Short mmCIF file of C-alpha atoms in Angstrom, two decimals:
data_model
loop_
_atom_site.label_atom_id
_atom_site.label_comp_id
_atom_site.label_asym_id
_atom_site.label_seq_id
_atom_site.Cartn_x
_atom_site.Cartn_y
_atom_site.Cartn_z
CA MET Z 1 -217.84 38.65 -70.90
CA GLU Z 2 -218.43 42.07 -72.41
CA SER Z 3 -217.06 42.53 -75.92
CA PRO Z 4 -214.35 45.18 -76.32
CA SER Z 5 -216.22 46.68 -79.26
CA GLU Z 6 -219.25 47.34 -77.00
CA ARG Z 7 -217.21 48.82 -74.16
CA PRO Z 8 -216.17 52.47 -74.55
CA ARG Z 9 -212.43 52.78 -74.70
CA LYS Z 10 -211.11 55.03 -71.96
CA ARG Z 11 -207.87 56.91 -72.16
CA HIS Z 12 -205.61 55.18 -69.70
CA ARG Z 13 -202.85 57.42 -68.35
CA ASN Z 14 -199.74 55.33 -67.94
CA ALA Z 15 -196.66 56.91 -66.46
CA ASP Z 16 -194.32 54.38 -68.01
CA ALA Z 17 -195.50 51.19 -69.61
CA SER Z 18 -192.12 49.59 -69.18
CA THR Z 19 -191.96 50.09 -65.41
CA ALA Z 20 -195.57 50.45 -64.28
CA GLU Z 21 -196.97 47.49 -62.38
CA ARG Z 22 -200.00 45.72 -63.74
CA PRO Z 23 -203.13 46.40 -61.68
CA SER Z 24 -204.60 43.62 -59.62
CA THR Z 25 -207.88 41.96 -60.55
CA LYS Z 26 -209.86 44.22 -58.19
CA GLN Z 27 -208.15 47.37 -59.46
CA ALA Z 28 -208.81 46.41 -63.07
CA ALA Z 29 -212.45 45.69 -62.30
CA SER Z 30 -212.83 49.05 -60.56
CA LYS Z 31 -211.60 50.76 -63.72
CA GLY Z 32 -214.12 48.92 -65.86
CA MET Z 33 -211.43 46.71 -67.38
CA ALA Z 34 -211.88 42.97 -67.72
CA CYS Z 35 -209.25 40.48 -66.62
CA TYR Z 36 -208.62 37.70 -69.10
CA THR Z 37 -206.82 34.42 -68.80
CA LEU Z 38 -204.83 32.89 -71.61
CA GLU Z 39 -207.63 30.35 -72.01
CA ASP Z 40 -210.16 33.16 -72.45
CA LEU Z 41 -208.09 34.65 -75.26
CA GLU Z 42 -208.47 31.49 -77.32
CA SER Z 43 -212.19 32.18 -77.79
CA VAL Z 44 -212.36 35.98 -78.10
CA GLU Z 45 -213.69 37.41 -81.36
CA PHE Z 46 -211.36 40.37 -81.79
CA THR Z 47 -207.76 40.79 -82.91
CA TRP Z 48 -205.58 41.14 -79.84
CA THR Z 49 -202.05 41.45 -78.58
CA ILE Z 50 -200.42 41.69 -75.14
CA ILE Z 51 -197.97 44.41 -74.12
CA ASP Z 52 -196.71 44.50 -70.53
CA GLY Z 53 -199.72 42.55 -69.32
CA GLN Z 54 -202.20 44.87 -71.03
CA LEU Z 55 -204.65 43.33 -73.48
CA LEU Z 56 -205.05 45.48 -76.58
CA ALA Z 57 -207.72 45.19 -79.29
CA LEU Z 58 -206.17 45.94 -82.68
CA ASP Z 59 -209.33 45.93 -84.81
CA GLY Z 60 -209.35 49.10 -86.88
CA PHE Z 61 -205.83 50.05 -85.82
CA ILE Z 62 -203.76 47.66 -87.94
CA SER Z 63 -204.38 49.54 -91.19
CA ALA Z 64 -203.60 52.88 -89.49
CA HIS Z 65 -200.40 51.69 -87.81
CA PRO Z 66 -197.61 54.18 -88.68
CA GLY Z 67 -195.05 51.39 -88.75
CA GLY Z 68 -196.81 49.51 -91.52
CA SER Z 69 -197.26 45.76 -91.63
CA LEU Z 70 -194.84 45.07 -88.77
CA ILE Z 71 -197.79 45.17 -86.37
CA GLN Z 72 -199.10 41.99 -88.04
CA ARG Z 73 -196.35 40.12 -86.18
CA ALA Z 74 -197.86 41.19 -82.85
CA VAL Z 75 -201.30 39.66 -83.42
CA GLY Z 76 -202.20 36.86 -81.02
CA THR Z 77 -198.98 36.94 -79.02
CA ASP Z 78 -197.09 38.79 -76.31
CA ALA Z 79 -195.49 41.68 -78.22
CA SER Z 80 -193.85 43.45 -75.29
CA SER Z 81 -190.30 42.97 -76.56
CA LEU Z 82 -191.30 43.93 -80.09
CA PHE Z 83 -192.99 47.11 -78.85
CA HIS Z 84 -190.10 48.24 -76.65
CA ALA Z 85 -187.58 47.59 -79.43
CA HIS Z 86 -189.33 50.03 -81.78
CA HIS Z 87 -191.04 52.62 -79.54
CA THR Z 88 -189.53 54.95 -76.98
CA SER Z 89 -191.89 57.94 -76.82
CA ASP Z 90 -194.92 58.56 -74.60
CA LEU Z 91 -197.00 59.12 -77.72
CA ALA Z 92 -196.86 55.42 -78.59
CA ARG Z 93 -198.03 54.52 -75.09
CA ALA Z 94 -200.87 57.04 -75.35
CA VAL Z 95 -202.01 55.36 -78.55
CA LEU Z 96 -201.89 52.01 -76.77
CA ALA Z 97 -204.22 53.39 -74.11
CA GLU Z 98 -206.86 53.91 -76.80
CA CYS Z 99 -206.71 50.19 -77.62
CA LEU Z 100 -206.69 48.97 -74.01
CA VAL Z 101 -209.55 46.57 -73.25
CA GLY Z 102 -208.30 44.67 -70.22
CA TYR Z 103 -205.47 42.86 -68.52
CA VAL Z 104 -204.10 39.36 -68.59
CA LYS Z 105 -204.05 37.36 -65.37
CA GLN Z 106 -200.83 35.76 -64.16
CA HIS Z 107 -198.77 37.70 -66.66
CA ARG Z 108 -195.26 38.54 -65.51
CA VAL Z 109 -194.12 42.04 -66.46
CA GLU Z 110 -190.35 42.34 -66.73
CA ALA Z 111 -188.80 45.37 -65.08
CA GLN Z 112 -187.00 47.55 -67.64
CA SER Z 113 -186.12 50.63 -65.60
CA LEU Z 114 -182.71 51.11 -67.23
CA ARG Z 115 -184.19 50.82 -70.69
CA ALA Z 116 -186.90 53.33 -69.82
CA GLU Z 117 -184.34 55.83 -68.51
CA LEU Z 118 -182.19 55.50 -71.62
CA ASN Z 119 -185.25 55.85 -73.85
CA LYS Z 120 -186.04 59.18 -72.23
CA ARG Z 121 -182.56 60.45 -73.00
CA ILE Z 122 -182.45 59.39 -76.63
CA GLY Z 123 -186.10 59.94 -77.54
CA LYS Z 124 -185.36 62.98 -79.71
CA TYR Z 125 -183.12 60.90 -81.97
CA MET Z 126 -185.76 58.31 -82.88
CA LYS Z 127 -187.45 60.43 -85.55
CA PRO Z 128 -185.20 61.88 -88.29
CA GLU Z 129 -185.48 65.63 -88.79
CA THR Z 130 -183.83 65.75 -92.24
CA PRO Z 131 -183.72 63.34 -95.20
CA ALA Z 132 -179.97 62.86 -94.77
CA ALA Z 133 -180.20 59.07 -94.67
CA GLU Z 134 -182.29 58.99 -97.84
CA ALA Z 135 -179.83 61.31 -99.62
CA ILE Z 136 -176.90 59.06 -98.72
CA ALA Z 137 -178.73 55.92 -99.87
CA ILE Z 138 -179.78 57.44 -103.21
CA SER Z 139 -176.27 58.81 -103.82
CA MET Z 140 -174.74 55.41 -103.11
CA LEU Z 141 -177.17 53.71 -105.48
CA GLY Z 142 -176.12 56.20 -108.17
CA LEU Z 143 -172.46 55.33 -107.56
CA PHE Z 144 -173.38 51.65 -107.76
CA VAL Z 145 -174.79 52.21 -111.26
CA VAL Z 146 -171.49 53.85 -112.28
CA TRP Z 147 -169.57 50.92 -110.77
CA CYS Z 148 -171.73 48.45 -112.73
CA TYR Z 149 -170.94 50.30 -115.96
CA PHE Z 150 -167.18 50.16 -115.46
CA VAL Z 151 -167.17 46.55 -114.22
CA TYR Z 152 -169.84 44.85 -116.32
CA VAL Z 153 -169.70 46.88 -119.54
CA GLN Z 154 -166.10 48.14 -119.68
CA GLY Z 155 -164.67 45.04 -118.00
CA PHE Z 156 -162.40 46.63 -115.38
CA PHE Z 157 -161.07 43.35 -113.96
CA TRP Z 158 -159.13 44.50 -110.89
CA LEU Z 159 -161.70 47.13 -109.98
CA ASN Z 160 -164.17 44.26 -109.81
CA VAL Z 161 -161.89 42.05 -107.72
CA PHE Z 162 -160.97 44.61 -105.08
CA THR Z 163 -164.18 46.68 -104.73
CA SER Z 164 -167.10 44.32 -105.24
CA TRP Z 165 -166.94 43.32 -101.55
CA PHE Z 166 -167.90 46.87 -100.56
CA TRP Z 167 -170.95 46.97 -102.81
CA TRP Z 168 -171.98 43.49 -101.78
CA ARG Z 169 -171.90 44.56 -98.13
CA HIS Z 170 -173.53 47.95 -98.86
CA LEU Z 171 -176.54 46.43 -100.61
CA ASP Z 172 -177.07 44.00 -97.75
CA ALA Z 173 -176.71 46.84 -95.23
CA GLY Z 174 -179.12 48.98 -97.26
CA LEU Z 175 -181.80 46.29 -97.17
CA HIS Z 176 -181.17 45.81 -93.46
CA ALA Z 177 -181.51 49.56 -92.84
CA VAL Z 178 -184.69 50.07 -94.86
CA VAL Z 179 -186.40 47.11 -93.18
CA HIS Z 180 -185.57 48.60 -89.78
CA GLY Z 181 -187.01 51.95 -90.85
CA ASP Z 182 -183.85 54.03 -91.14
CA PHE Z 183 -185.43 55.97 -94.01
CA ARG Z 184 -188.60 57.12 -92.25
CA TYR Z 185 -188.45 60.80 -93.21
CA SER Z 186 -190.55 60.05 -96.29
CA LEU Z 187 -192.73 56.96 -96.50
CA ILE Z 188 -192.69 57.18 -100.30
CA LEU Z 189 -188.90 57.12 -100.43
CA GLN Z 190 -188.85 54.34 -97.86
CA ARG Z 191 -191.06 52.15 -100.06
CA ARG Z 192 -189.00 52.91 -103.17
CA LEU Z 193 -185.72 52.17 -101.42
CA LEU Z 194 -187.19 48.93 -100.10
CA GLN Z 195 -188.09 47.96 -103.66
CA VAL Z 196 -184.62 48.78 -105.00
CA TYR Z 197 -182.63 47.14 -102.22
CA GLY Z 198 -185.08 44.24 -102.22
CA LEU Z 199 -184.30 43.61 -105.89
CA LEU Z 200 -180.52 43.97 -105.64
CA CYS Z 201 -180.33 41.80 -102.51
CA HIS Z 202 -183.43 39.66 -103.02
CA HIS Z 203 -182.03 36.49 -101.44
CA MET Z 204 -181.93 38.25 -98.03
CA LEU Z 205 -185.41 39.80 -98.23
CA ASP Z 206 -187.17 36.97 -96.44
CA HIS Z 207 -184.48 36.88 -93.75
CA TYR Z 208 -184.88 40.58 -92.96
CA GLN Z 209 -188.52 41.29 -93.75
CA GLY Z 210 -190.32 37.96 -93.44
CA SER Z 211 -194.01 37.62 -94.18
CA GLN Z 212 -197.00 39.45 -92.78
CA SER Z 213 -198.09 36.48 -90.69
CA SER Z 214 -194.85 35.86 -88.81
CA LEU Z 215 -191.72 37.60 -87.59
CA SER Z 216 -188.65 37.36 -89.76
CA GLN Z 217 -185.57 35.67 -88.41
CA HIS Z 218 -183.85 39.04 -88.11
CA PHE Z 219 -186.66 40.58 -86.07
CA GLU Z 220 -186.59 37.54 -83.79
CA HIS Z 221 -182.89 38.21 -83.39
CA HIS Z 222 -183.61 41.76 -82.22
CA LEU Z 223 -186.27 40.60 -79.78
CA PHE Z 224 -183.96 38.08 -78.11
CA THR Z 225 -180.57 39.50 -79.01
CA ASN Z 226 -177.69 37.29 -77.87
CA ASP Z 227 -180.01 35.04 -75.87
CA PHE Z 228 -178.63 31.70 -77.00
CA ARG Z 229 -181.89 29.97 -76.06
CA LYS Z 230 -184.10 32.16 -78.28
CA ASP Z 231 -181.92 34.12 -80.71
CA PRO Z 232 -182.29 32.38 -84.12
CA ASP Z 233 -179.08 34.00 -85.38
CA TRP Z 234 -177.04 32.36 -82.66
CA THR Z 235 -176.13 29.41 -84.90
CA VAL Z 236 -175.08 31.82 -87.68
CA PHE Z 237 -172.68 33.88 -85.59
CA ALA Z 238 -169.13 32.57 -85.58
CA VAL Z 239 -168.96 32.50 -81.80
CA GLY Z 240 -166.42 29.99 -80.53
CA ARG Z 241 -164.29 29.74 -83.70
CA ASN Z 242 -162.85 33.23 -83.82
CA TRP Z 243 -159.62 33.90 -85.66
CA ILE Z 244 -159.12 37.23 -83.90
CA ARG Z 245 -158.89 37.49 -80.15
CA ARG Z 246 -161.04 40.37 -78.92
CA HIS Z 247 -161.90 39.53 -75.32
CA ALA Z 248 -160.52 37.52 -72.44
CA CYS Z 249 -163.65 35.34 -72.38
CA ASN Z 250 -162.84 34.02 -75.84
CA ALA Z 251 -159.07 33.69 -76.00
CA TRP Z 252 -157.19 31.86 -78.73
CA GLN Z 253 -157.30 28.10 -78.34
CA PRO Z 254 -155.04 25.46 -79.94
CA TYR Z 255 -157.92 23.97 -81.91
CA ASN Z 256 -158.51 27.34 -83.60
CA ALA Z 257 -155.45 26.65 -85.77
CA TRP Z 258 -157.21 23.71 -87.39
CA GLN Z 259 -160.39 25.74 -87.73
CA VAL Z 260 -158.50 28.43 -89.62
CA PHE Z 261 -156.90 25.80 -91.84
CA TYR Z 262 -160.30 24.28 -92.58
CA TRP Z 263 -162.66 27.25 -92.68
CA LEU Z 264 -160.59 29.59 -94.84
CA PRO Z 265 -160.63 27.43 -98.00
CA MET Z 266 -164.23 26.47 -97.30
CA ARG Z 267 -165.44 30.05 -96.91
CA CYS Z 268 -163.32 31.52 -99.71
CA LEU Z 269 -163.51 28.80 -102.34
CA VAL Z 270 -166.22 26.20 -101.71
CA GLU Z 271 -168.95 28.51 -100.42
CA PRO Z 272 -168.75 31.03 -103.31
CA VAL Z 273 -169.01 28.22 -105.87
CA THR Z 274 -171.96 26.60 -104.12
CA GLU Z 275 -173.70 29.96 -103.69
CA ILE Z 276 -173.31 30.76 -107.38
CA LEU Z 277 -174.64 27.33 -108.35
CA THR Z 278 -177.55 27.74 -105.94
CA MET Z 279 -178.45 31.10 -107.44
CA GLY Z 280 -178.34 29.66 -110.95
CA SER Z 281 -180.50 26.72 -109.91
CA THR Z 282 -183.01 29.04 -108.23
CA CYS Z 283 -183.32 31.23 -111.32
CA LEU Z 284 -183.80 28.25 -113.64
CA ASN Z 285 -186.33 26.60 -111.32
CA GLY Z 286 -188.22 29.87 -111.06
CA ALA Z 287 -188.32 30.21 -114.82
CA SER Z 288 -189.62 26.65 -115.19
CA GLN Z 289 -192.38 27.33 -112.64
CA MET Z 290 -193.75 30.04 -114.91
CA PHE Z 291 -195.02 27.29 -117.21
CA GLU Z 292 -197.12 25.73 -114.46
CA ALA Z 293 -200.83 26.50 -114.47
CA PRO Z 294 -201.45 29.26 -111.88
CA ALA Z 295 -204.32 29.17 -109.40
CA GLY Z 296 -205.30 32.69 -110.44
CA LEU Z 297 -204.07 35.94 -111.88
CA ASP Z 298 -202.89 37.23 -108.49
CA LYS Z 299 -200.87 34.08 -107.87
CA PHE Z 300 -199.33 34.30 -111.33
CA THR Z 301 -198.43 37.97 -110.81
CA ASP Z 302 -196.78 37.26 -107.46
CA ARG Z 303 -194.86 34.36 -108.96
CA LEU Z 304 -193.72 36.51 -111.88
CA LYS Z 305 -192.51 39.29 -109.56
CA ASP Z 306 -190.56 36.82 -107.44
CA VAL Z 307 -188.90 35.16 -110.45
CA MET Z 308 -188.01 38.52 -111.99
CA SER Z 309 -186.52 39.65 -108.67
CA TRP Z 310 -184.25 36.60 -108.56
CA TRP Z 311 -183.09 37.16 -112.14
CA ILE Z 312 -182.46 40.88 -111.57
CA GLU Z 313 -180.31 40.10 -108.54
CA ALA Z 314 -178.43 37.40 -110.45
CA PHE Z 315 -177.62 39.87 -113.24
CA LEU Z 316 -176.79 43.00 -111.23
CA SER Z 317 -175.62 41.89 -107.78
CA PRO Z 318 -171.85 42.07 -107.17
CA GLY Z 319 -172.11 38.59 -105.69
CA TYR Z 320 -173.28 36.96 -108.95
CA GLN Z 321 -172.54 39.40 -111.83
CA GLY Z 322 -174.67 37.73 -114.48
CA ALA Z 323 -174.48 40.84 -116.68
CA ALA Z 324 -170.71 40.42 -116.99
CA PHE Z 325 -171.19 36.96 -118.54
CA LEU Z 326 -173.25 38.54 -121.32
CA LEU Z 327 -170.88 41.43 -122.03
CA GLN Z 328 -167.46 39.82 -121.45
CA PRO Z 329 -165.70 36.55 -122.30
CA THR Z 330 -167.00 33.77 -120.09
CA GLY Z 331 -163.62 32.78 -118.67
CA ARG Z 332 -162.73 36.35 -117.75
CA ALA Z 333 -166.12 37.00 -116.14
CA PHE Z 334 -166.03 33.75 -114.16
CA GLY Z 335 -162.47 34.32 -112.96
CA ALA Z 336 -163.27 37.87 -111.84
CA LEU Z 337 -166.37 36.64 -110.02
CA LEU Z 338 -164.55 33.91 -108.10
CA LEU Z 339 -161.65 36.20 -107.18
CA SER Z 340 -163.99 38.99 -106.07
CA ARG Z 341 -165.99 36.57 -103.91
CA ALA Z 342 -162.81 35.25 -102.33
CA VAL Z 343 -161.58 38.77 -101.56
CA ALA Z 344 -164.99 39.62 -100.11
CA LYS Z 345 -164.81 36.66 -97.75
CA LEU Z 346 -161.29 37.55 -96.65
CA VAL Z 347 -162.20 41.19 -96.03
CA LEU Z 348 -165.59 40.77 -94.37
CA LEU Z 349 -165.21 37.58 -92.38
CA PRO Z 350 -162.86 38.96 -89.67
CA PHE Z 351 -165.35 41.77 -88.99
CA ALA Z 352 -168.21 39.33 -88.59
CA GLU Z 353 -166.12 37.28 -86.18
CA VAL Z 354 -165.83 39.95 -83.47
CA GLN Z 355 -169.39 41.22 -83.02
CA HIS Z 356 -170.65 38.88 -80.30
CA PHE Z 357 -169.18 37.56 -77.07
CA LEU Z 358 -169.55 34.10 -75.66
CA MET Z 359 -172.58 33.73 -73.41
CA PRO Z 360 -172.44 32.11 -69.95
CA ASP Z 361 -173.99 28.69 -69.48
CA GLU Z 362 -176.65 30.11 -67.17
CA MET Z 363 -178.04 33.61 -67.53
CA SER Z 364 -179.92 35.44 -64.84
CA LYS Z 365 -183.61 35.60 -65.68
CA ASP Z 366 -183.81 39.01 -64.01
CA GLU Z 367 -181.04 40.56 -66.07
CA GLU Z 368 -182.28 43.55 -68.02
CA PHE Z 369 -182.08 43.77 -71.78
CA VAL Z 370 -179.73 46.77 -71.63
CA LEU Z 371 -177.19 45.00 -69.44
CA ARG Z 372 -177.26 41.89 -71.60
CA GLN Z 373 -176.46 43.93 -74.71
CA LEU Z 374 -173.64 45.81 -73.00
CA ARG Z 375 -172.21 42.50 -71.85
CA THR Z 376 -172.60 40.45 -75.01
CA THR Z 377 -172.28 42.83 -77.98
CA ALA Z 378 -169.07 44.38 -79.27
CA ASN Z 379 -168.39 47.58 -81.17
CA LEU Z 380 -165.42 47.76 -83.51
CA ARG Z 381 -163.16 50.71 -82.86
CA LEU Z 382 -161.96 51.73 -86.31
CA ALA Z 383 -158.77 53.77 -86.01
CA ASN Z 384 -158.42 54.68 -89.69
CA SER Z 385 -160.52 57.54 -91.07
CA VAL Z 386 -160.97 55.78 -94.44
CA VAL Z 387 -162.27 52.66 -92.71
CA ARG Z 388 -164.63 54.78 -90.62
CA LEU Z 389 -165.96 56.41 -93.79
CA LEU Z 390 -166.55 53.01 -95.41
CA ASP Z 391 -168.31 51.82 -92.27
CA PHE Z 392 -170.55 54.90 -92.33
CA LEU Z 393 -171.41 54.29 -95.99
CA MET Z 394 -172.34 50.76 -94.96
CA PHE Z 395 -174.69 52.35 -92.41
CA HIS Z 396 -172.50 51.68 -89.34
CA GLY Z 397 -172.73 47.94 -89.77
CA ASP Z 398 -169.77 47.17 -87.49
CA SER Z 399 -168.78 50.12 -85.34
CA LEU Z 400 -172.09 50.76 -83.51
CA GLN Z 401 -173.61 47.33 -82.95
CA VAL Z 402 -174.36 47.94 -79.26
CA GLU Z 403 -176.46 51.00 -80.04
CA HIS Z 404 -178.21 49.21 -82.90
CA HIS Z 405 -179.11 46.29 -80.65
CA LEU Z 406 -180.53 48.62 -78.02
CA TRP Z 407 -182.52 50.75 -80.52
CA PRO Z 408 -182.96 48.80 -83.77
CA ALA Z 409 -185.52 51.28 -85.14
CA MET Z 410 -183.12 54.24 -84.93
CA SER Z 411 -181.62 55.63 -88.13
CA PHE Z 412 -177.89 55.05 -88.60
CA ILE Z 413 -177.48 58.84 -88.91
CA HIS Z 414 -178.00 59.27 -85.15
CA LEU Z 415 -176.20 56.20 -83.82
CA ARG Z 416 -172.94 58.09 -83.24
CA GLU Z 417 -174.71 60.73 -81.12
CA VAL Z 418 -176.62 58.08 -79.19
CA SER Z 419 -173.35 56.30 -78.49
CA GLN Z 420 -172.11 59.36 -76.61
CA VAL Z 421 -175.37 59.53 -74.65
CA LEU Z 422 -175.03 55.86 -73.73
CA LYS Z 423 -171.45 56.26 -72.53
CA SER Z 424 -172.34 59.26 -70.39
CA ALA Z 425 -175.31 57.37 -68.94
CA CYS Z 426 -173.07 54.46 -67.98
CA LYS Z 427 -170.93 56.89 -65.99
CA GLU Z 428 -173.91 58.46 -64.22
CA PHE Z 429 -176.08 55.47 -63.38
CA PRO Z 430 -175.35 53.93 -59.98
CA GLY Z 431 -175.67 50.31 -58.98
CA LYS Z 432 -176.13 47.83 -61.78
CA LEU Z 433 -175.08 50.12 -64.59
CA GLY Z 434 -171.69 50.35 -62.92
CA THR Z 435 -171.20 46.88 -64.35
CA GLY Z 436 -172.51 48.15 -67.65
CA ARG Z 437 -169.98 50.96 -67.57
CA THR Z 438 -167.16 48.51 -66.91
CA VAL Z 439 -168.31 46.27 -69.72
CA MET Z 440 -168.76 49.22 -72.06
CA ASN Z 441 -165.27 50.54 -71.37
CA SER Z 442 -163.85 47.03 -71.58
CA SER Z 443 -165.45 46.41 -74.94
CA CYS Z 444 -164.25 49.77 -76.26
CA GLN Z 445 -160.68 49.06 -75.19
CA GLN Z 446 -160.40 45.38 -76.05
CA VAL Z 447 -162.35 45.11 -79.28
CA ARG Z 448 -160.13 45.50 -82.30
CA LYS Z 449 -158.05 48.63 -81.85
CA GLY Z 450 -155.46 48.39 -84.59
CA ARG Z 451 -152.98 45.55 -84.24
CA LYS Z 452 -153.28 45.29 -80.48
CA SER Z 453 -156.51 43.33 -80.66
CA TYR Z 454 -154.99 40.62 -82.85
CA GLU Z 455 -153.74 37.46 -81.21
CA CYS Z 456 -150.26 36.99 -82.63
CA ALA Z 457 -150.63 33.27 -83.24
CA GLY Z 458 -154.04 33.71 -84.78
CA TYR Z 459 -152.82 36.50 -87.04
CA VAL Z 460 -149.91 34.39 -88.30
CA GLN Z 461 -152.25 31.47 -88.94
CA TYR Z 462 -154.59 33.77 -90.81
CA ILE Z 463 -151.80 35.06 -93.08
CA LEU Z 464 -150.41 31.57 -93.70
CA CYS Z 465 -153.82 30.18 -94.57
CA THR Z 466 -154.48 33.12 -96.86
CA CYS Z 467 -151.29 32.29 -98.74
CA MET Z 468 -152.34 28.65 -98.78
CA PHE Z 469 -155.68 29.64 -100.26
CA VAL Z 470 -153.96 31.64 -103.01
CA CYS Z 471 -151.78 28.64 -103.82
CA ILE Z 472 -154.83 26.37 -103.91
CA TYR Z 473 -156.60 28.78 -106.21
CA ILE Z 474 -153.60 28.92 -108.58
CA TYR Z 475 -153.38 25.13 -108.49
CA ILE Z 476 -157.07 24.79 -109.36
CA TYR Z 477 -156.66 27.33 -112.15
CA ILE Z 478 -153.76 25.32 -113.61
CA ILE Z 479 -155.80 22.11 -113.40
CA TYR Z 480 -158.66 23.94 -115.12
CA LYS Z 481 -156.38 25.05 -117.96
CA ILE Z 482 -154.97 21.53 -118.36
CA ILE Z 483 -158.46 20.04 -118.53
CA TYR Z 484 -159.51 22.75 -120.98
CA ILE Z 485 -156.51 22.06 -123.27
CA TYR Z 486 -157.13 18.31 -123.02
CA ILE Z 487 -160.78 18.73 -124.04
CA ILE Z 488 -159.80 20.89 -127.01
CA PHE Z 489 -157.19 18.29 -127.98
CA ILE Z 490 -159.78 15.48 -127.90
CA LEU Z 491 -162.27 17.55 -129.86
CA LYS Z 492 -159.67 18.24 -132.54
CA ILE Z 493 -158.99 14.52 -132.89
CA PHE Z 494 -162.69 13.71 -133.22
CA VAL Z 495 -163.26 16.52 -135.70
CA CYS Z 496 -160.27 15.48 -137.78
CA SER Z 497 -161.37 11.85 -137.73
CA TRP Z 498 -164.87 12.82 -138.84
CA ILE Z 499 -163.52 14.94 -141.67
CA SER Z 500 -161.24 12.11 -142.75
CA GLU Z 501 -164.08 9.59 -142.70
CA GLU Z 502 -166.22 11.89 -144.81
CA GLY Z 503 -163.46 11.95 -147.41
CA LEU Z 504 -163.07 15.69 -147.47
CA PHE Z 505 -159.32 15.35 -147.13
CA ASP Z 506 -156.86 13.06 -145.39
CA VAL Z 507 -155.35 14.06 -142.09
CA VAL Z 508 -152.23 12.17 -141.18
CA SER Z 509 -151.29 13.98 -137.99
CA LEU Z 510 -152.12 16.94 -135.82
CA ASN Z 511 -149.02 18.70 -137.11
CA GLU Z 512 -150.38 18.54 -140.63
CA PHE Z 513 -153.73 19.74 -139.29
CA ALA Z 514 -152.00 22.74 -137.74
CA SER Z 515 -150.15 23.44 -140.96
CA LEU Z 516 -153.42 23.25 -142.87
CA LYS Z 517 -154.84 25.92 -140.53
CA ILE Z 518 -151.82 28.12 -141.18
CA GLN Z 519 -152.13 27.66 -144.90
CA GLY Z 520 -155.83 28.41 -144.71
CA LYS Z 521 -155.14 31.68 -142.93
CA SER Z 522 -152.54 32.65 -145.50
CA GLY Z 523 -155.05 32.22 -148.28
CA ARG Z 524 -153.50 29.17 -149.94
CA ASN Z 525 -155.63 26.21 -150.93
CA PRO Z 526 -154.97 23.33 -148.46
CA SER Z 527 -155.81 20.75 -151.14
#
C-alpha cells in the first residue's frame, strides 16, 4: 500500500463534510485515494484520524493546528464528533482536504443536515471580532483581587458569607470558558487567562482540560451530550432527584421529600467539610512528595508546579480561603468558610438541578445531535435583570445551555445572538425541526420562570429543610463551644495540678485560680 507521505496530496473539494456521502471503493480508487480497513490502520506508519469516513494524515499538521493541543485527542480514533463540535466554517474542511489520504471501508457516516444548516447561519459568530470577552474576564479578576482584600485581609465576615458563592462559580466558569476557547481573540491572553484560572480553580483543571493523550471528561461530555450511554457527566447530573419541577417528564414524586431531607444536610454540611479536608490532605501530600528523589529535573519542575498550584488555590480560592486563616482568628475564619460554603450550596444547587431532562429508555440511533440537545437540555429563563447580569458575568453558565451544547467552541459573548438565530430556525425548518420548535418553546415556557416553575410541595420541603439545616448548624456550633470549654477546663486542671506538684504555689480550687488571675492582672503579688 502506497504511503501517504509519498502520494501527492490533492485538494479535495467537499461541498459539506457533514452531509456528503463517502465515495465507494471504486470512486475512491479512481481519485487516487486508497481505501483502508480498520485492520490496515493498526499497521500504518503515520499519525492518522478519521472524520466522516475520511482518513487524514496529521504528520506535520499537529504543531500547526490553530486550536492547539486539542487535536492530540483526535489521533488514532474517529474524531467526527469532536471536529463538528468545534468547526463550522468551510475553511476547516478545506484544510482537512490537504490532509486527506484515503477513506475507511465500512464506516458509517451519520447524517447531520440540520447541524450543517445551523452552522451556516451562525458561522459569523464563531470567531470573535473584538476582545470583549477578554476585557470582561480581566475586569472580573481585578474585582476578585479587591474582594480578596476585603474578605481575607480586612475580615468582612458577612461579605464573605453572602458573596463567596459568586466568585466560586465565576472562577469555575472562567476555567470552563478558557478551555473551550472563549478568549480566542488573542492567543497570548488566552494562555495567560488559562494560567490564572487554572491556578485559582486548579482542582477542576484535569476535568476540563485533561491531558494531551486523552480527552478530558468534559470534552467527552460535549461529544456525547446527554447520551446516557456515553456521556461521562451523566452520573454527576442530578437527574431524577430534582427539588424543583421544571418539566412534565420529571414531575415531583413522593420519594423526593426524603431526598430533600437527606441531600440538603449532606450537600451543605458534610460535603464542604470533606472537601476542605481533602484539599488540606492533597496540599500536605504534595508537599511531602517534594522530598522524594525525582527522576529528572523536568519531572521535579512539573511536580513543583503542580504542588504550588494546589497551595495557591487553597490559599486564594473562595472555596478554601487559606489566606484568611493566616490573617484572621482561626475560629472566625473557619466559621466564615463553613457558612459561605453552605450558602454556596443552597444558592447554586437548584440551578444545577434543572439543566438536563430525563432521557428515554431507548433512543433512536438516527436522531440528530441537534434534536437531541433541543429535547434534553434546558435553558433557565431569568426574569430578574440583576440575576441576568450575574449569569452573564458567570459567562452564561445557566441561561444558554442549549446553545453552548450545540456550539461549545463559541464565545459566551455571542450566545445570546445565536439563541435568536436558533429560535428563528426552529420556526422556519419543516419536518423534524417542527418537533425541535415545540421542544424549544416548551423548554422556554416550562423551565424556571419565576415562581411558576416551582412545585409547591417541593418548594415547601426545600424551605423546611433549609431551616432544619440552619438548626443543625447552630446545634453543631453549640456542641463545638461546649467541647471547647470542656477542653479548656481540663487543661486548666492539669496545668494547676502540675504547678501545685512543682511547689510553685498551692491551688485549692478553680475559684482561687481565677482570683489569682485577677490579682495578677491588677498588679498585686499572688503569693
